[in-house]
Amino acid sequence: MPTRMKRRILDCLRGMGTAIVAMAVFAVPIGCLIALTLLVISMEEGGGALTDLTMPLTEAAVLLTQGTGFKLGAVTLTLMPLLLTGLLVGLIAQVTRRFGASLPGFLVGIIVWVAANLAFADATTLAVLDQNTVIGARSALVFALGYAAGGLPGSSATRMAVDWLRDHVSPPVRRAIGLGLATGGLVIATVLAMGLVAAVVWIVLGHEDMTLMFDSEGMETGSRLLMSLITLFWLPNVAIWAVSWCAGAGFSIGDLATFTLWSGQGDGLPALPAFALLPAPVEADWARIAIQLVVPVTAAVIGLLVLVLPKGFRLRPPRKADRDEGRRAVLAMAYPAGAFCLAAAVVAVGMSAIFALSNGGLGTGHLAHVGVVVMRATQSVGRTAAIGLTCAWLAGAVAVAAAWGLHWLLQSHHKEETDDKHEPSDQAGSGIRLP
């Protein structure tokens, strides 16, 4: 057998192994957790043989992680658990690094992955809410993201793209593009971290109400712990909603309740313990203003750091006020302007996609839409982040202009003093004239 054909066969086997191993490593722990939860609920709450639902719920959970909802009796769930989705993409990336990436391996792996998900959709006894084409497309996208994350860094395709950029794009432009992308990503990461902090604060403030709701439902300790653990799978969703809440756009639980900095009432919501953690309105005006300033201030601080740090643009004041130094100062501010425009676009596009992924439904009626209004939330976050980056650039431009103007004044003053010293005097001299 030719060496090239043997290598292609090995690549295909590695791609198949990547899909099978990733699915097994992900689905088995999920199934064990679901089985344990159903067993504990059956023992503590005195229900029927709930463990019979272990396999159908496991298959449905794998599909839900990739965006396909399901219906169980009167319960309809289309809200993706983004924590599981992130773990799944990371798992595929890690397995890809272990097995190795290649184009034949990717093609075979994605076929196996889609086939496994379609088999889950066909095998589960729960009502799956999407057609097979949609299920296949969503599962293929998840696998492609994970495979790309694991295989593209350090690959020959990446090296070719980097070499092409080096040959066709000047170093200052490359640096500006790279810093713009990095700045936008850093702003998004920082804003999401802020949302996570806000969500944790909600949990701390609302845990007593959640305990009271557990008591009213008569849930025992084991059921409480396991249900709380499962609820954590949607913690990233809540953190993303918290970003919208902090930016002033808020979020809604269907048409039953809307939560913003100014209003929030969950009395009309179903008796789910997790709903007890949702925030109350902020009463103090100064606190609302401070919360809304977090995004622009964060963007401004990041922008200033990118301007002055050595790994950023390393902005420095001009050393003198001549024409060449002025031209260099203008160019020194032009590249950050382009980079910050790119960063603002990255924030807008990235947050729009993140907000859309965080939405879903908990039913078909009043709870059909749970989450944020994507356009409103994106405008609130993107606009305030752009304002922060603009303020950072203006601060840098003012500092450079002030330094150049100061040098110009000093040079002008020094020139005047020099001219005065060399200027001929018109005053008549005094002295003794010799005969």
Short mmCIF file of C-alpha atoms in Angstrom, two decimals:
data_model
loop_
_atom_site.label_atom_id
_atom_site.label_comp_id
_atom_site.label_asym_id
_atom_site.label_seq_id
_atom_site.Cartn_x
_atom_site.Cartn_y
_atom_site.Cartn_z
CA MET A 1 0.00 0.00 0.00
CA PRO A 2 1.43 3.42 -0.94
CA THR A 3 2.62 5.53 1.95
CA ARG A 4 0.35 8.42 1.01
CA MET A 5 -2.76 6.24 0.99
CA LYS A 6 -1.77 4.70 4.30
CA ARG A 7 -1.39 8.17 5.79
CA ARG A 8 -4.85 9.18 4.51
CA ILE A 9 -6.40 6.06 6.02
CA LEU A 10 -4.75 6.80 9.35
CA ASP A 11 -6.03 10.39 9.19
CA CYS A 12 -9.56 9.12 8.59
CA LEU A 13 -9.29 6.70 11.51
CA ARG A 14 -8.01 9.50 13.75
CA GLY A 15 -10.96 11.69 12.75
CA MET A 16 -13.38 8.87 13.50
CA GLY A 17 -11.68 8.26 16.83
CA THR A 18 -11.88 11.96 17.70
CA ALA A 19 -15.65 12.00 17.22
CA ILE A 20 -16.27 8.71 19.05
CA VAL A 21 -14.02 9.46 22.02
CA ALA A 22 -15.34 13.01 22.44
CA MET A 23 -18.95 11.83 22.35
CA ALA A 24 -18.31 9.01 24.81
CA VAL A 25 -16.35 11.16 27.26
CA PHE A 26 -19.09 13.80 27.17
CA ALA A 27 -22.23 11.67 27.16
CA VAL A 28 -21.28 9.11 29.82
CA PRO A 29 -20.81 11.58 32.73
CA ILE A 30 -23.99 13.42 31.71
CA GLY A 31 -25.88 10.15 31.74
CA CYS A 32 -24.47 9.21 35.15
CA LEU A 33 -25.47 12.57 36.61
CA ILE A 34 -28.98 12.29 35.19
CA ALA A 35 -29.32 8.73 36.49
CA LEU A 36 -28.15 9.77 39.97
CA THR A 37 -30.51 12.74 40.00
CA LEU A 38 -33.51 10.66 38.97
CA LEU A 39 -32.63 7.97 41.51
CA VAL A 40 -32.33 10.46 44.37
CA ILE A 41 -35.57 12.18 43.42
CA SER A 42 -37.34 8.81 43.27
CA MET A 43 -36.04 7.86 46.71
CA GLU A 44 -36.65 11.20 48.44
CA GLU A 45 -39.79 12.40 46.75
CA GLY A 46 -41.47 9.01 46.41
CA GLY A 47 -41.99 9.15 42.66
CA GLY A 48 -42.27 6.27 40.25
CA ALA A 49 -39.48 4.61 38.30
CA LEU A 50 -37.93 7.82 37.04
CA THR A 51 -34.67 6.06 36.21
CA ASP A 52 -36.36 4.71 33.08
CA LEU A 53 -35.94 8.20 31.67
CA THR A 54 -32.15 8.12 32.01
CA MET A 55 -31.29 7.20 28.43
CA PRO A 56 -33.92 9.41 26.76
CA LEU A 57 -32.90 12.39 28.90
CA THR A 58 -29.20 11.76 28.26
CA GLU A 59 -29.75 11.69 24.51
CA ALA A 60 -31.91 14.80 24.73
CA ALA A 61 -29.32 16.57 26.91
CA VAL A 62 -26.58 15.93 24.34
CA LEU A 63 -28.82 17.39 21.64
CA LEU A 64 -29.84 20.34 23.83
CA THR A 65 -26.18 21.15 24.43
CA GLN A 66 -25.88 21.65 20.67
CA GLY A 67 -29.02 23.77 20.34
CA THR A 68 -31.79 21.24 19.72
CA GLY A 69 -34.68 21.48 22.17
CA PHE A 70 -37.03 18.76 23.34
CA LYS A 71 -40.44 18.30 24.93
CA LEU A 72 -41.20 16.10 27.94
CA GLY A 73 -44.87 16.10 28.79
CA ALA A 74 -45.87 19.70 29.47
CA VAL A 75 -42.22 20.83 29.66
CA THR A 76 -40.62 22.31 26.55
CA LEU A 77 -36.94 23.24 26.82
CA THR A 78 -34.93 25.04 24.16
CA LEU A 79 -32.56 27.03 26.41
CA MET A 80 -29.01 25.84 25.71
CA PRO A 81 -26.88 25.09 28.78
CA LEU A 82 -23.90 27.14 27.64
CA LEU A 83 -21.60 25.71 30.30
CA LEU A 84 -22.05 22.25 28.78
CA THR A 85 -21.70 23.68 25.28
CA GLY A 86 -18.40 25.30 26.16
CA LEU A 87 -17.17 22.12 27.83
CA LEU A 88 -18.15 20.08 24.77
CA VAL A 89 -16.30 22.39 22.36
CA GLY A 90 -13.26 22.36 24.63
CA LEU A 91 -13.39 18.57 24.89
CA ILE A 92 -13.49 18.16 21.11
CA ALA A 93 -10.53 20.55 20.83
CA GLN A 94 -8.52 18.61 23.41
CA VAL A 95 -9.23 15.24 21.79
CA THR A 96 -8.31 16.73 18.40
CA ARG A 97 -4.92 17.80 19.78
CA ARG A 98 -4.33 14.30 21.11
CA PHE A 99 -5.30 12.50 17.89
CA GLY A 100 -4.00 15.09 15.44
CA ALA A 101 -5.89 17.17 12.89
CA SER A 102 -6.14 16.85 9.13
CA LEU A 103 -8.67 17.61 6.43
CA PRO A 104 -9.61 13.93 5.82
CA GLY A 105 -9.86 13.41 9.56
CA PHE A 106 -12.14 16.43 9.90
CA LEU A 107 -14.45 15.24 7.12
CA VAL A 108 -14.74 11.72 8.52
CA GLY A 109 -15.07 13.00 12.08
CA ILE A 110 -17.87 15.40 11.26
CA ILE A 111 -19.77 12.66 9.43
CA VAL A 112 -19.48 10.34 12.44
CA TRP A 113 -20.43 13.14 14.84
CA VAL A 114 -23.54 14.13 12.87
CA ALA A 115 -24.54 10.49 12.49
CA ALA A 116 -24.27 9.96 16.26
CA ASN A 117 -26.46 12.98 16.97
CA LEU A 118 -29.05 11.91 14.42
CA ALA A 119 -29.06 8.46 16.05
CA PHE A 120 -29.70 10.11 19.44
CA ALA A 121 -32.57 12.13 17.96
CA ASP A 122 -34.10 8.99 16.49
CA ALA A 123 -33.58 6.85 19.60
CA THR A 124 -34.89 9.18 22.30
CA THR A 125 -38.52 8.76 23.31
CA LEU A 126 -38.81 12.49 23.98
CA ALA A 127 -40.20 14.81 21.34
CA VAL A 128 -37.30 16.50 19.53
CA LEU A 129 -38.28 19.95 18.27
CA ASP A 130 -36.06 20.24 15.18
CA GLN A 131 -35.85 18.47 11.84
CA ASN A 132 -32.92 16.19 11.07
CA THR A 133 -31.35 18.74 8.73
CA VAL A 134 -31.31 21.38 11.47
CA ILE A 135 -29.97 18.88 14.02
CA GLY A 136 -27.22 17.85 11.62
CA ALA A 137 -26.26 21.44 10.83
CA ARG A 138 -26.05 22.46 14.49
CA SER A 139 -24.08 19.41 15.55
CA ALA A 140 -21.73 19.86 12.58
CA LEU A 141 -21.12 23.47 13.62
CA VAL A 142 -20.26 22.45 17.19
CA PHE A 143 -17.83 19.77 15.99
CA ALA A 144 -16.26 22.16 13.48
CA LEU A 145 -15.68 24.78 16.18
CA GLY A 146 -14.03 22.27 18.48
CA TYR A 147 -11.94 20.70 15.72
CA ALA A 148 -10.79 24.11 14.50
CA ALA A 149 -9.90 25.21 18.03
CA GLY A 150 -7.79 22.10 18.49
CA GLY A 151 -6.31 21.75 15.02
CA LEU A 152 -5.76 25.20 13.54
CA PRO A 153 -3.19 26.62 16.02
CA GLY A 154 0.22 25.58 14.73
CA SER A 155 -1.16 23.93 11.60
CA SER A 156 0.30 24.36 8.12
CA ALA A 157 -2.79 26.31 7.00
CA THR A 158 -2.30 28.78 9.83
CA ARG A 159 1.39 29.16 9.00
CA MET A 160 0.55 29.79 5.34
CA ALA A 161 -1.98 32.46 6.32
CA VAL A 162 0.55 34.14 8.61
CA ASP A 163 3.21 34.07 5.88
CA TRP A 164 0.77 35.59 3.38
CA LEU A 165 -0.05 38.41 5.80
CA ARG A 166 3.65 39.08 6.35
CA ASP A 167 4.23 39.30 2.61
CA HIS A 168 1.23 41.46 1.71
CA VAL A 169 0.50 43.60 4.79
CA SER A 170 2.91 46.13 6.28
CA PRO A 171 4.08 45.57 9.88
CA PRO A 172 2.29 48.64 11.34
CA VAL A 173 -1.01 47.60 9.76
CA ARG A 174 -0.56 44.00 10.93
CA ARG A 175 0.17 45.25 14.42
CA ALA A 176 -2.90 47.50 14.40
CA ILE A 177 -5.15 44.67 13.21
CA GLY A 178 -3.79 42.26 15.79
CA LEU A 179 -4.13 44.75 18.62
CA GLY A 180 -7.63 45.67 17.47
CA LEU A 181 -8.76 42.04 17.54
CA ALA A 182 -7.05 41.47 20.88
CA THR A 183 -8.58 44.62 22.38
CA GLY A 184 -12.07 43.63 21.27
CA GLY A 185 -11.64 40.12 22.64
CA LEU A 186 -10.29 41.46 25.93
CA VAL A 187 -13.24 43.84 26.30
CA ILE A 188 -15.68 40.99 25.66
CA ALA A 189 -13.92 38.72 28.16
CA THR A 190 -13.85 41.45 30.81
CA VAL A 191 -17.52 42.31 30.28
CA LEU A 192 -18.49 38.64 30.57
CA ALA A 193 -16.45 38.36 33.77
CA MET A 194 -18.38 41.36 35.07
CA GLY A 195 -21.62 39.56 34.24
CA LEU A 196 -20.43 36.47 36.09
CA VAL A 197 -19.66 38.57 39.16
CA ALA A 198 -23.13 40.11 38.97
CA ALA A 199 -24.71 36.65 38.69
CA VAL A 200 -22.78 35.45 41.74
CA VAL A 201 -23.99 38.51 43.65
CA TRP A 202 -27.57 37.63 42.69
CA ILE A 203 -27.04 34.10 43.98
CA VAL A 204 -25.64 35.37 47.28
CA LEU A 205 -28.49 37.84 47.76
CA GLY A 206 -31.23 35.43 46.71
CA HIS A 207 -30.14 32.13 48.24
CA GLU A 208 -32.48 32.54 51.22
CA ASP A 209 -35.49 33.00 48.93
CA MET A 210 -34.36 29.95 46.98
CA THR A 211 -34.17 27.95 50.22
CA LEU A 212 -37.70 29.03 51.13
CA MET A 213 -38.91 27.91 47.72
CA PHE A 214 -37.21 24.53 48.18
CA ASP A 215 -39.01 24.23 51.52
CA SER A 216 -42.35 25.12 49.99
CA GLU A 217 -41.85 22.44 47.33
CA GLY A 218 -40.91 19.88 50.00
CA MET A 219 -37.60 18.94 48.38
CA GLU A 220 -35.10 16.99 50.45
CA THR A 221 -31.37 17.68 50.75
CA GLY A 222 -30.16 15.34 48.01
CA SER A 223 -32.68 16.62 45.50
CA ARG A 224 -31.76 20.20 46.35
CA LEU A 225 -28.05 19.62 45.83
CA LEU A 226 -28.42 17.78 42.54
CA MET A 227 -30.97 20.21 41.13
CA SER A 228 -28.73 23.12 42.11
CA LEU A 229 -25.79 21.40 40.40
CA ILE A 230 -27.79 20.89 37.21
CA THR A 231 -28.97 24.49 37.32
CA LEU A 232 -25.32 25.61 37.22
CA PHE A 233 -25.16 24.38 33.62
CA TRP A 234 -27.12 27.54 32.73
CA LEU A 235 -24.93 29.87 34.83
CA PRO A 236 -23.21 31.34 31.72
CA ASN A 237 -26.65 32.18 30.30
CA VAL A 238 -27.51 34.08 33.47
CA ALA A 239 -24.12 35.82 33.42
CA ILE A 240 -24.76 36.98 29.86
CA TRP A 241 -28.19 38.27 30.86
CA ALA A 242 -26.47 40.06 33.75
CA VAL A 243 -24.27 41.90 31.23
CA SER A 244 -27.41 43.20 29.52
CA TRP A 245 -28.87 44.08 32.92
CA CYS A 246 -25.76 46.04 33.94
CA ALA A 247 -25.75 47.88 30.61
CA GLY A 248 -29.35 49.00 31.16
CA ALA A 249 -31.08 46.78 28.58
CA GLY A 250 -32.33 44.13 31.02
CA PHE A 251 -33.78 40.72 30.22
CA SER A 252 -37.14 38.98 30.40
CA ILE A 253 -38.57 35.63 31.46
CA GLY A 254 -41.14 35.21 28.73
CA ASP A 255 -43.90 37.78 28.97
CA LEU A 256 -44.32 37.14 32.70
CA ALA A 257 -41.46 39.25 34.09
CA THR A 258 -38.89 41.79 32.95
CA PHE A 259 -35.78 42.60 34.97
CA THR A 260 -33.88 45.87 34.59
CA LEU A 261 -31.98 48.21 36.87
CA TRP A 262 -35.22 50.12 37.38
CA SER A 263 -37.78 47.32 37.64
CA GLY A 264 -38.04 43.63 38.38
CA GLN A 265 -40.87 41.51 39.68
CA GLY A 266 -40.99 37.73 39.64
CA ASP A 267 -44.30 37.12 41.39
CA GLY A 268 -45.93 35.83 38.21
CA LEU A 269 -43.22 33.27 37.47
CA PRO A 270 -43.61 29.51 37.97
CA ALA A 271 -42.42 28.07 41.28
CA LEU A 272 -38.93 27.14 40.08
CA PRO A 273 -36.26 27.65 42.77
CA ALA A 274 -33.83 29.19 40.28
CA PHE A 275 -36.25 32.06 39.63
CA ALA A 276 -35.82 33.16 43.25
CA LEU A 277 -32.25 34.24 42.39
CA LEU A 278 -33.29 36.83 39.81
CA PRO A 279 -32.42 40.42 40.77
CA ALA A 280 -34.49 43.10 42.41
CA PRO A 281 -34.38 46.66 41.04
CA VAL A 282 -31.60 48.95 42.22
CA GLU A 283 -33.11 51.70 44.36
CA ALA A 284 -30.23 54.20 44.63
CA ASP A 285 -29.64 56.46 41.64
CA TRP A 286 -25.88 56.59 42.25
CA ALA A 287 -25.71 52.78 42.29
CA ARG A 288 -27.52 52.52 38.96
CA ILE A 289 -25.18 55.09 37.42
CA ALA A 290 -22.14 53.29 38.82
CA ILE A 291 -23.30 49.95 37.42
CA GLN A 292 -23.93 51.43 33.98
CA LEU A 293 -20.48 53.03 33.97
CA VAL A 294 -18.72 49.69 34.42
CA VAL A 295 -18.68 48.81 30.70
CA PRO A 296 -17.40 52.16 29.35
CA VAL A 297 -14.86 52.57 32.16
CA THR A 298 -13.59 49.03 31.58
CA ALA A 299 -13.25 49.67 27.84
CA ALA A 300 -11.47 52.97 28.51
CA VAL A 301 -8.98 51.38 30.89
CA ILE A 302 -8.24 48.57 28.44
CA GLY A 303 -7.83 51.11 25.65
CA LEU A 304 -5.38 53.20 27.68
CA LEU A 305 -3.34 50.12 28.54
CA VAL A 306 -3.19 49.10 24.88
CA LEU A 307 -2.00 52.60 24.01
CA VAL A 308 0.86 52.85 26.50
CA LEU A 309 2.08 49.32 27.28
CA PRO A 310 5.20 48.03 25.47
CA LYS A 311 3.25 45.14 23.94
CA GLY A 312 0.63 47.60 22.74
CA PHE A 313 1.21 50.75 20.70
CA ARG A 314 3.77 52.05 23.21
CA LEU A 315 2.56 55.61 22.82
CA ARG A 316 5.17 58.13 23.94
CA PRO A 317 5.12 61.96 23.94
CA PRO A 318 7.08 63.69 21.16
CA ARG A 319 10.62 64.79 22.03
CA LYS A 320 10.56 68.02 20.05
CA ALA A 321 8.17 70.14 18.01
CA ASP A 322 9.40 69.94 14.44
CA ARG A 323 7.55 68.86 11.32
CA ASP A 324 8.90 65.29 11.27
CA GLU A 325 8.01 64.72 14.92
CA GLY A 326 4.52 66.08 14.30
CA ARG A 327 4.05 63.69 11.38
CA ARG A 328 5.18 60.78 13.54
CA ALA A 329 2.77 61.84 16.28
CA VAL A 330 -0.14 61.91 13.82
CA LEU A 331 0.73 58.42 12.55
CA ALA A 332 1.15 57.21 16.13
CA MET A 333 -2.49 58.14 16.82
CA ALA A 334 -3.85 57.02 13.43
CA TYR A 335 -3.07 53.34 13.93
CA PRO A 336 -4.73 53.17 17.39
CA ALA A 337 -7.80 54.89 15.91
CA GLY A 338 -8.16 52.14 13.32
CA ALA A 339 -7.46 49.44 15.90
CA PHE A 340 -10.10 50.79 18.28
CA CYS A 341 -12.66 50.99 15.46
CA LEU A 342 -11.94 47.33 14.71
CA ALA A 343 -12.20 46.51 18.44
CA ALA A 344 -15.60 48.22 18.67
CA ALA A 345 -16.81 46.18 15.69
CA VAL A 346 -15.53 42.97 17.29
CA VAL A 347 -17.38 43.81 20.52
CA ALA A 348 -20.62 44.51 18.65
CA VAL A 349 -20.51 41.37 16.51
CA GLY A 350 -19.23 39.12 19.30
CA MET A 351 -21.73 40.28 21.90
CA SER A 352 -24.57 40.00 19.39
CA ALA A 353 -23.71 36.34 18.80
CA ILE A 354 -23.27 35.68 22.53
CA PHE A 355 -26.60 37.29 23.39
CA ALA A 356 -28.35 35.25 20.70
CA LEU A 357 -26.83 31.99 22.00
CA SER A 358 -27.95 32.75 25.56
CA ASN A 359 -31.63 32.99 24.61
CA GLY A 360 -34.10 30.15 24.50
CA GLY A 361 -37.42 29.00 25.83
CA LEU A 362 -38.88 27.19 28.83
CA GLY A 363 -42.25 26.54 27.27
CA THR A 364 -44.49 27.31 24.32
CA GLY A 365 -46.75 29.97 25.81
CA HIS A 366 -45.79 32.68 28.25
CA LEU A 367 -42.26 31.26 28.61
CA ALA A 368 -41.54 30.81 24.91
CA HIS A 369 -38.79 33.47 24.95
CA VAL A 370 -36.37 33.71 27.86
CA GLY A 371 -33.39 36.04 27.69
CA VAL A 372 -32.52 39.42 26.22
CA VAL A 373 -33.65 41.46 23.24
CA VAL A 374 -30.52 40.94 21.15
CA MET A 375 -30.56 44.25 19.28
CA ARG A 376 -31.23 46.34 22.37
CA ALA A 377 -28.61 44.55 24.48
CA THR A 378 -25.99 44.72 21.71
CA GLN A 379 -26.56 48.44 21.24
CA SER A 380 -26.28 49.08 24.98
CA VAL A 381 -23.03 47.16 25.39
CA GLY A 382 -21.48 48.01 22.02
CA ARG A 383 -22.24 51.72 22.23
CA THR A 384 -20.88 52.13 25.76
CA ALA A 385 -17.77 50.09 24.93
CA ALA A 386 -17.17 52.24 21.84
CA ILE A 387 -17.54 55.37 23.99
CA GLY A 388 -14.94 54.03 26.42
CA LEU A 389 -12.47 53.24 23.63
CA THR A 390 -13.06 56.66 22.09
CA CYS A 391 -12.36 58.34 25.43
CA ALA A 392 -9.12 56.37 25.74
CA TRP A 393 -8.02 57.44 22.25
CA LEU A 394 -8.96 61.07 22.91
CA ALA A 395 -7.00 61.02 26.16
CA GLY A 396 -3.94 59.75 24.30
CA ALA A 397 -4.39 62.30 21.51
CA VAL A 398 -4.76 65.17 23.97
CA ALA A 399 -1.64 64.03 25.84
CA VAL A 400 0.41 63.85 22.63
CA ALA A 401 -0.90 67.20 21.40
CA ALA A 402 -0.22 68.83 24.77
CA ALA A 403 3.33 67.48 24.83
CA TRP A 404 3.97 68.67 21.26
CA GLY A 405 2.52 72.10 22.09
CA LEU A 406 4.64 72.37 25.23
CA HIS A 407 7.78 71.58 23.24
CA TRP A 408 6.77 74.17 20.65
CA LEU A 409 6.30 76.84 23.32
CA LEU A 410 9.63 76.03 24.93
CA GLN A 411 11.42 76.06 21.60
CA SER A 412 9.79 79.36 20.64
CA HIS A 413 10.75 80.91 23.98
CA HIS A 414 14.32 79.65 23.63
CA LYS A 415 14.53 81.03 20.10
CA GLU A 416 13.31 84.45 21.26
CA GLU A 417 15.93 84.54 24.02
CA THR A 418 18.65 83.59 21.55
CA ASP A 419 17.54 86.26 19.10
CA ASP A 420 17.54 88.88 21.87
CA LYS A 421 21.13 88.05 22.78
CA HIS A 422 22.36 88.44 19.21
CA GLU A 423 20.29 91.49 18.30
CA PRO A 424 22.50 94.68 17.73
CA SER A 425 21.93 97.49 20.26
CA ASP A 426 20.78 101.00 19.08
CA GLN A 427 21.84 102.73 22.36
CA ALA A 428 24.80 105.16 22.15
CA GLY A 429 27.88 103.92 23.91
CA SER A 430 29.60 105.88 26.69
CA GLY A 431 33.35 106.12 27.20
CA ILE A 432 36.46 108.32 26.85
CA ARG A 433 37.49 109.12 23.36
CA LEU A 434 41.24 109.25 22.95
CA PRO A 435 42.73 112.19 21.12
#
